CSV table of C-alpha atoms in Angstrom, one decimal:
chain,number,residue,atom,x,y,z
A,1,MET,CA,173.8,-51.6,20.7
A,2,LYS,CA,172.0,-53.8,18.1
A,3,GLY,CA,169.6,-52.6,15.5
A,4,ILE,CA,166.3,-54.3,14.7
A,5,LYS,CA,166.4,-57.2,12.2
A,6,LEU,CA,163.5,-57.7,9.8
A,7,GLY,CA,164.0,-60.3,7.1
A,8,ASP,CA,167.2,-59.5,5.2
A,9,LYS,CA,167.4,-55.9,6.5
A,10,THR,CA,168.6,-54.6,9.9
A,11,SER,CA,168.3,-51.1,11.1
A,12,LYS,CA,171.5,-49.5,12.6
A,13,TYR,CA,169.7,-48.4,15.8
A,14,PRO,CA,166.9,-50.0,17.8
A,15,ILE,CA,164.6,-47.0,17.3
A,16,ILE,CA,161.3,-46.9,15.4
A,17,GLN,CA,159.6,-43.6,14.8
A,18,GLY,CA,155.9,-44.0,15.5
A,19,GLY,CA,153.3,-43.4,12.8
A,20,MET,CA,151.4,-40.2,13.3
A,21,GLY,CA,148.4,-39.0,11.3
A,22,VAL,CA,146.9,-37.2,9.7
A,23,GLY,CA,150.0,-36.0,7.8
A,24,VAL,CA,152.4,-35.7,10.7
A,25,SER,CA,154.7,-38.6,9.7
A,26,MET,CA,154.8,-38.7,5.9
A,27,HIS,CA,157.7,-39.2,3.5
A,28,ASN,CA,160.1,-36.5,4.8
A,29,LEU,CA,160.1,-37.6,8.5
A,30,ALA,CA,159.9,-41.3,7.8
A,31,GLY,CA,162.5,-41.2,5.1
A,32,ASN,CA,165.0,-39.2,7.2
A,33,VAL,CA,164.5,-41.4,10.3
A,34,SER,CA,165.3,-44.5,8.2
A,35,LYS,CA,168.3,-42.7,6.6
A,36,GLU,CA,169.7,-41.9,10.0
A,37,GLY,CA,169.6,-45.6,11.1
A,38,GLY,CA,166.1,-45.9,12.7
A,39,ILE,CA,162.9,-47.3,11.2
A,40,GLY,CA,160.7,-44.5,9.7
A,41,ILE,CA,157.0,-45.0,9.7
A,42,ILE,CA,154.5,-43.3,7.3
A,43,SER,CA,151.0,-42.9,8.6
A,44,THR,CA,148.4,-44.0,6.1
A,45,ALA,CA,145.5,-42.3,7.9
A,46,ASP,CA,143.9,-40.0,5.2
A,47,ILE,CA,147.3,-39.8,3.6
A,48,GLY,CA,145.8,-38.3,0.5
A,49,TYR,CA,144.5,-35.2,2.2
A,50,GLN,CA,146.7,-33.0,0.1
A,51,GLU,CA,145.5,-34.5,-3.2
A,52,GLU,CA,143.3,-32.3,-5.3
A,53,ASP,CA,140.4,-34.8,-5.4
A,54,PHE,CA,140.5,-35.8,-1.7
A,55,ASN,CA,137.2,-34.1,-0.9
A,56,LYS,CA,135.4,-35.8,-3.8
A,57,ASP,CA,137.2,-39.2,-3.8
A,58,PRO,CA,139.2,-39.7,-0.6
A,59,MET,CA,139.7,-43.4,-1.2
A,60,ASN,CA,141.5,-43.1,-4.5
A,61,ALA,CA,143.3,-40.0,-3.3
A,62,ASN,CA,144.7,-42.0,-0.4
A,63,LEU,CA,145.8,-45.0,-2.6
A,64,ARG,CA,147.5,-42.6,-5.0
A,65,ALA,CA,149.3,-40.8,-2.1
A,66,ILE,CA,150.5,-44.1,-0.6
A,67,GLU,CA,152.5,-44.8,-3.8
A,68,LYS,CA,153.9,-41.2,-3.9
A,69,GLU,CA,154.8,-41.1,-0.3
A,70,ILE,CA,156.6,-44.5,-0.2
A,71,LYS,CA,158.5,-43.6,-3.4
A,72,LEU,CA,159.6,-40.2,-2.0
A,73,ALA,CA,160.6,-41.8,1.4
A,74,ARG,CA,162.6,-44.4,-0.4
A,75,GLU,CA,164.5,-41.8,-2.3
A,76,ILE,CA,165.5,-40.1,1.0
A,77,ALA,CA,166.3,-43.3,2.9
A,78,GLY,CA,167.8,-45.5,0.3
A,79,GLU,CA,166.7,-49.0,-0.7
A,80,ASP,CA,168.8,-50.8,1.9
A,81,LYS,CA,167.0,-49.1,4.9
A,82,ILE,CA,163.8,-50.4,6.6
A,83,LEU,CA,160.8,-48.3,5.8
A,84,GLY,CA,157.3,-48.9,7.3
A,85,VAL,CA,153.7,-47.8,7.4
A,86,ASN,CA,151.1,-47.6,10.1
A,87,ILE,CA,147.6,-48.7,9.1
A,88,MET,CA,144.7,-48.4,11.5
A,89,VAL,CA,142.4,-51.5,11.7
A,90,ALA,CA,139.5,-49.0,12.2
A,91,LEU,CA,139.8,-47.7,8.7
A,92,LYS,CA,136.8,-48.5,6.5
A,93,ASN,CA,139.1,-49.3,3.6
A,94,TYR,CA,141.7,-51.2,5.6
A,95,ALA,CA,142.1,-54.1,3.2
A,96,GLU,CA,142.6,-51.8,0.2
A,97,ILE,CA,145.2,-49.7,2.1
A,98,VAL,CA,147.1,-52.8,3.2
A,99,LYS,CA,147.1,-54.2,-0.4
A,100,GLU,CA,148.4,-51.0,-1.8
A,101,CYS,CA,151.3,-50.8,0.7
A,102,VAL,CA,152.2,-54.4,-0.1
A,103,LYS,CA,152.0,-53.6,-3.8
A,104,GLN,CA,154.5,-50.8,-3.2
A,105,LYS,CA,156.8,-53.3,-1.5
A,106,ILE,CA,156.9,-51.6,1.9
A,107,ASP,CA,159.2,-53.4,4.3
A,108,LEU,CA,156.9,-53.3,7.4
A,109,ILE,CA,153.3,-52.8,8.3
A,110,VAL,CA,152.5,-51.8,11.9
A,111,SER,CA,148.8,-52.1,12.6
A,112,GLY,CA,146.6,-51.2,15.6
A,113,ALA,CA,143.5,-49.2,16.6
A,114,GLY,CA,141.7,-52.5,16.5
A,115,ILE,CA,142.8,-56.1,16.2
A,116,PRO,CA,144.5,-56.9,12.8
A,117,LYS,CA,143.0,-60.5,12.7
A,118,ASP,CA,143.4,-61.0,9.0
A,119,LEU,CA,146.5,-59.1,8.2
A,120,PRO,CA,148.6,-62.2,7.4
A,121,GLN,CA,146.5,-63.1,4.4
A,122,TYR,CA,147.6,-59.9,2.5
A,123,VAL,CA,151.4,-60.4,2.9
A,124,LYS,CA,151.9,-64.2,2.5
A,125,GLY,CA,154.4,-64.8,-0.3
A,126,THR,CA,155.8,-61.2,-0.1
A,127,ASN,CA,158.7,-59.6,1.6
A,128,THR,CA,156.5,-57.3,3.6
A,129,LYS,CA,156.7,-57.9,7.3
A,130,ILE,CA,153.9,-57.3,9.8
A,131,ALA,CA,153.6,-56.2,13.4
A,132,PRO,CA,150.4,-56.0,15.5
A,133,ILE,CA,150.2,-53.3,18.1
A,134,VAL,CA,149.2,-54.7,21.5
A,135,SER,CA,148.4,-53.1,24.8
A,136,SER,CA,148.5,-56.2,27.0
A,137,LEU,CA,149.7,-59.8,27.3
A,138,ARG,CA,146.1,-60.9,26.7
A,139,CYS,CA,145.8,-59.0,23.5
A,140,CYS,CA,149.2,-60.3,22.3
A,141,LYS,CA,148.3,-63.9,23.0
A,142,LEU,CA,145.0,-63.5,21.2
A,143,ILE,CA,146.6,-62.2,18.0
A,144,VAL,CA,149.6,-64.6,18.0
A,145,LYS,CA,147.4,-67.7,18.5
A,146,HIS,CA,144.9,-66.6,15.9
A,147,TRP,CA,147.6,-65.8,13.3
A,148,ILE,CA,149.3,-69.2,13.8
A,149,SER,CA,146.1,-71.3,13.9
A,150,LYS,CA,144.3,-69.6,11.0
A,151,TYR,CA,147.2,-68.5,8.7
A,152,ASN,CA,150.2,-70.5,10.0
A,153,TYR,CA,151.9,-67.1,10.3
A,154,VAL,CA,154.1,-66.0,13.2
A,155,PRO,CA,154.3,-62.2,13.7
A,156,ASP,CA,157.4,-60.6,12.4
A,157,MET,CA,157.4,-58.1,15.3
A,158,ILE,CA,155.3,-57.1,18.3
A,159,VAL,CA,154.8,-53.5,19.2
A,160,ILE,CA,153.6,-52.8,22.7
A,161,GLU,CA,151.9,-49.4,23.1
A,162,GLY,CA,151.5,-48.6,26.8
A,163,PRO,CA,149.2,-46.2,28.6
A,164,GLU,CA,151.5,-43.2,28.2
A,165,ALA,CA,151.4,-43.3,24.4
A,166,GLY,CA,149.9,-40.5,22.2
A,167,GLY,CA,146.9,-40.6,20.0
A,168,HIS,CA,144.4,-43.5,20.2
A,169,LEU,CA,145.0,-45.8,23.1
A,170,GLY,CA,144.2,-49.5,23.4
A,171,PHE,CA,142.8,-49.2,26.9
A,172,ARG,CA,139.4,-48.4,28.5
A,173,LYS,CA,139.3,-45.0,30.1
A,174,GLU,CA,139.2,-46.5,33.6
A,175,GLU,CA,142.3,-48.5,32.9
A,176,LEU,CA,144.2,-45.2,32.3
A,177,LEU,CA,143.5,-43.9,35.8
A,178,GLU,CA,146.6,-43.9,38.0
A,179,GLU,CA,145.3,-46.4,40.4
A,180,ASN,CA,144.4,-48.9,37.6
A,181,LYS,CA,147.2,-48.2,35.2
A,182,GLN,CA,149.5,-51.1,34.3
A,183,THR,CA,153.0,-49.8,33.5
A,184,LEU,CA,154.7,-50.3,30.1
A,185,GLU,CA,157.6,-51.9,32.0
A,186,ASP,CA,155.2,-54.6,33.4
A,187,ILE,CA,153.6,-55.2,30.1
A,188,THR,CA,157.0,-55.5,28.4
A,189,VAL,CA,158.2,-58.1,30.8
A,190,GLU,CA,155.1,-60.2,30.4
A,191,VAL,CA,155.1,-60.0,26.6
A,192,VAL,CA,158.8,-60.6,26.3
A,193,GLU,CA,158.5,-63.8,28.4
A,194,TYR,CA,155.6,-65.0,26.3
A,195,ILE,CA,157.2,-64.2,22.9
A,196,SER,CA,160.4,-66.0,24.0
A,197,GLU,CA,158.4,-69.1,24.3
A,198,ILE,CA,156.8,-68.6,20.8
A,199,GLU,CA,160.3,-68.0,19.4
A,200,LYS,CA,161.5,-71.4,20.8
A,201,GLU,CA,158.4,-73.2,19.5
A,202,THR,CA,158.5,-71.6,16.0
A,203,ASN,CA,162.3,-71.1,15.6
A,204,LYS,CA,161.6,-67.5,14.5
A,205,GLU,CA,163.1,-64.3,16.0
A,206,ILE,CA,160.3,-61.9,16.9
A,207,PRO,CA,161.5,-58.5,18.1
A,208,VAL,CA,159.4,-57.0,20.8
A,209,ILE,CA,159.2,-53.2,20.7
A,210,SER,CA,158.1,-51.0,23.6
A,211,ALA,CA,156.3,-47.7,23.1
A,212,GLY,CA,154.6,-45.0,25.0
A,213,GLY,CA,156.2,-42.3,27.1
A,214,ILE,CA,159.8,-43.2,26.1
A,215,TRP,CA,161.8,-40.0,26.1
A,216,ASP,CA,165.6,-40.4,26.2
A,217,ALA,CA,168.5,-42.8,26.1
A,218,LYS,CA,167.9,-43.8,29.7
A,219,ASP,CA,164.4,-44.9,28.9
A,220,ILE,CA,165.6,-46.8,25.8
A,221,LYS,CA,168.3,-48.6,27.8
A,222,LYS,CA,165.7,-49.5,30.5
A,223,PHE,CA,163.4,-51.3,28.0
A,224,LEU,CA,166.3,-53.0,26.2
A,225,ASP,CA,167.4,-54.3,29.6
A,226,LEU,CA,163.9,-55.7,30.1
A,227,GLY,CA,164.2,-57.8,27.0
A,228,ALA,CA,162.7,-55.5,24.3
A,229,LYS,CA,164.7,-55.4,21.0
A,230,GLY,CA,163.8,-51.8,20.4
A,231,VAL,CA,161.6,-48.8,21.2
A,232,GLN,CA,159.1,-46.8,19.3
A,233,MET,CA,159.1,-43.0,19.8
A,234,ALA,CA,156.7,-40.5,18.3
A,235,THR,CA,156.4,-37.2,20.3
A,236,ARG,CA,160.1,-36.3,20.0
A,237,PHE,CA,160.1,-36.7,16.3
A,238,VAL,CA,157.3,-34.1,15.9
A,239,ALA,CA,159.7,-31.4,17.1
A,240,THR,CA,162.1,-32.0,14.2
A,241,ASN,CA,162.8,-29.9,11.1
A,242,GLU,CA,161.9,-32.9,8.9
A,243,CYS,CA,158.5,-33.6,10.5
A,244,ASP,CA,155.8,-33.2,7.8
A,245,ALA,CA,153.4,-31.2,10.0
A,246,SER,CA,153.1,-27.4,9.9
A,247,GLN,CA,155.3,-25.1,12.0
A,248,GLU,CA,152.2,-24.1,14.0
A,249,PHE,CA,151.6,-27.8,14.9
A,250,LYS,CA,155.2,-28.1,16.1
A,251,GLN,CA,154.9,-24.9,18.1
A,252,ALA,CA,151.9,-26.3,19.9
A,253,TYR,CA,154.2,-29.1,21.2
A,254,ILE,CA,156.8,-26.6,22.3
A,255,ASP,CA,154.2,-24.4,24.1
A,256,ALA,CA,152.5,-27.4,25.8
A,257,LYS,CA,152.4,-27.5,29.5
A,258,GLN,CA,151.8,-30.7,31.5
A,259,GLU,CA,148.3,-29.5,32.5
A,260,ASP,CA,147.4,-29.2,28.8
A,261,ILE,CA,147.6,-33.0,28.3
A,262,LYS,CA,144.2,-34.7,28.6
A,263,ILE,CA,142.6,-38.1,27.8
A,264,ILE,CA,139.7,-37.4,25.4
A,265,LYS,CA,137.0,-39.5,23.9
A,266,SER,CA,137.7,-39.8,20.2
A,267,PRO,CA,135.0,-40.2,17.5
A,268,VAL,CA,136.8,-43.5,16.7
A,269,GLY,CA,135.3,-44.8,20.0
A,270,MET,CA,138.6,-45.1,21.8
A,271,PRO,CA,140.2,-42.8,24.4
A,272,GLY,CA,143.1,-40.7,23.1
A,273,ARG,CA,145.8,-38.5,24.5
A,274,ALA,CA,145.7,-35.0,23.1
A,275,LEU,CA,146.3,-31.3,23.9
A,276,TYR,CA,143.3,-29.8,25.6
A,277,ASN,CA,142.9,-26.8,23.3
A,278,ASN,CA,140.0,-24.5,22.4
A,279,PHE,CA,138.7,-27.0,19.8
A,280,ILE,CA,138.4,-29.9,22.4
A,281,LYS,CA,136.8,-27.6,24.9
A,282,MET,CA,134.3,-26.4,22.3
A,283,THR,CA,133.4,-30.0,21.2
A,284,GLU,CA,132.6,-30.9,24.8
A,285,GLU,CA,129.8,-28.4,24.8
A,286,THR,CA,128.7,-28.2,21.1
A,287,LYS,CA,128.3,-30.8,18.3
A,288,CYS,CA,130.3,-29.6,15.3
A,289,LYS,CA,128.5,-29.2,12.0
A,290,ILE,CA,129.6,-32.0,9.6
A,291,ASP,CA,129.4,-30.9,6.0
A,292,ARG,CA,130.5,-34.2,4.5
A,293,CYS,CA,131.7,-37.7,5.5
A,294,TYR,CA,135.1,-38.9,4.3
A,295,GLY,CA,134.2,-42.5,5.1
A,296,CYS,CA,137.4,-43.0,7.1
A,297,ILE,CA,136.5,-44.9,10.2
A,298,LYS,CA,134.3,-48.0,10.6
A,299,THR,CA,133.0,-47.0,14.0
A,300,CYS,CA,132.1,-43.4,13.2
A,301,ASN,CA,128.4,-42.5,13.0
A,302,VAL,CA,127.9,-39.0,11.5
A,303,ALA,CA,124.5,-38.6,13.3
A,304,ASN,CA,126.0,-38.7,16.7
A,305,THR,CA,129.8,-38.0,16.4
A,306,PRO,CA,130.8,-34.8,18.1
A,307,TYR,CA,133.0,-33.8,15.2
A,308,CYS,CA,134.7,-35.1,12.1
A,309,ILE,CA,138.0,-36.5,13.1
A,310,THR,CA,139.4,-36.3,9.6
A,311,LYS,CA,138.7,-32.6,9.4
A,312,ALA,CA,139.9,-32.0,12.9
A,313,LEU,CA,143.3,-33.7,12.2
A,314,ILE,CA,143.7,-32.0,8.9
A,315,ASN,CA,143.1,-28.6,10.4
A,316,SER,CA,145.7,-29.1,13.0
A,317,VAL,CA,148.4,-30.5,10.8
A,318,LYS,CA,147.9,-27.6,8.4
A,319,GLY,CA,148.4,-25.1,11.2
A,320,LYS,CA,144.9,-24.4,12.5
A,321,VAL,CA,145.7,-25.9,15.8
A,322,ASN,CA,142.9,-24.2,17.7
A,323,GLU,CA,140.4,-25.5,15.2
A,324,GLY,CA,141.7,-29.1,15.3
A,325,LEU,CA,142.7,-32.1,17.2
A,326,VAL,CA,146.4,-32.3,18.3
A,327,PHE,CA,147.3,-35.8,19.5
A,328,CYS,CA,150.4,-36.0,21.7
A,329,GLY,CA,152.3,-38.3,24.1
A,330,SER,CA,152.4,-37.9,27.8
A,331,ASN,CA,155.9,-36.2,27.7
A,332,VAL,CA,155.0,-33.5,25.2
A,333,HIS,CA,155.5,-30.8,27.9
A,334,LYS,CA,159.2,-31.7,27.9
A,335,VAL,CA,159.6,-30.6,24.2
A,336,LYS,CA,161.5,-27.3,24.2
A,337,GLU,CA,163.0,-26.9,20.8
A,338,ILE,CA,162.9,-28.1,17.2
A,339,VAL,CA,166.0,-30.0,16.1
A,340,SER,CA,167.1,-32.1,13.1
A,341,VAL,CA,166.3,-35.8,12.9
A,342,HIS,CA,170.1,-36.3,12.7
A,343,SER,CA,170.8,-34.5,15.9
A,344,LEU,CA,167.9,-36.2,17.7
A,345,MET,CA,169.1,-39.6,16.7
A,346,GLN,CA,172.7,-38.9,17.6
A,347,GLU,CA,171.6,-37.5,21.0
A,348,LEU,CA,169.6,-40.7,21.7
A,349,VAL,CA,172.3,-43.2,20.6
A,350,SER,CA,175.4,-41.3,21.8
A,351,GLU,CA,174.0,-41.1,25.4
A,352,MET,CA,173.7,-44.8,25.4
């Protein structure tokens, strides 16, 4: 079993921990995943929510927190391990966030929730590697061709997030219906075939990573056999001692039943997979009062958004799960206990 090679670093195992915000995957989770041989990912979405001045100056609070969180994660993981961040294209201050992560010499930027058309311009001449998140072959081709033609930059990695992923999804709601849904397996085969052609043309190795609904070693092996170089997993890493979310947030995963998992309409303008809790039920009937705008998302309009997604995500990660939004993957109902990152990683790789 090979790890994932990025530049002059290679992970021990072909497992990436997905970025989860707000505050779910910070330095403790990401650092420990990298330490255990995977690739840990820090979510940059409102990463500064614990800073004292976040309510007054969220932008600077976020930039300051990026430096802190990357430093703390590095101390846990070690300098020789691969450490990454997830940055949503939908963020209003996307460019500033990217620049700060590059300044802090992060190894990898994974970017989705929109098309990261101009991401290469921020990393050229640095050691930071970049990976767009795609949901289809069409999206993959669009990004790869644009990066090569405009920036002469070949992606360092491709992350495919399929329809079973958690959080924001790169599909229209009708594409998520069972009769219309394209499987992650099918998308993986198509993207792997296309990327293999690009690898030959550019003489550059581009790992393809499959994500969304991957649960155990059997799933990992299936996607490696299809040609992926690794998988990205998120839901299972929430139920770990090292996850940065509150105990109440983790307990919501343990208590979740299959019927609690719903596709919702996010204020970001995308469908998302989340737990259908009291908060979501309430927002379907009543518009929440929004006291202030944190200026987080480009597409959010305070006048007509049903609720503030920043406040909703902060509430849930701090433990007020019935007053907030709890994103999850399609297999959250399988979570039964909280374990250590070490034991989870060993379970996944030893079974292989």
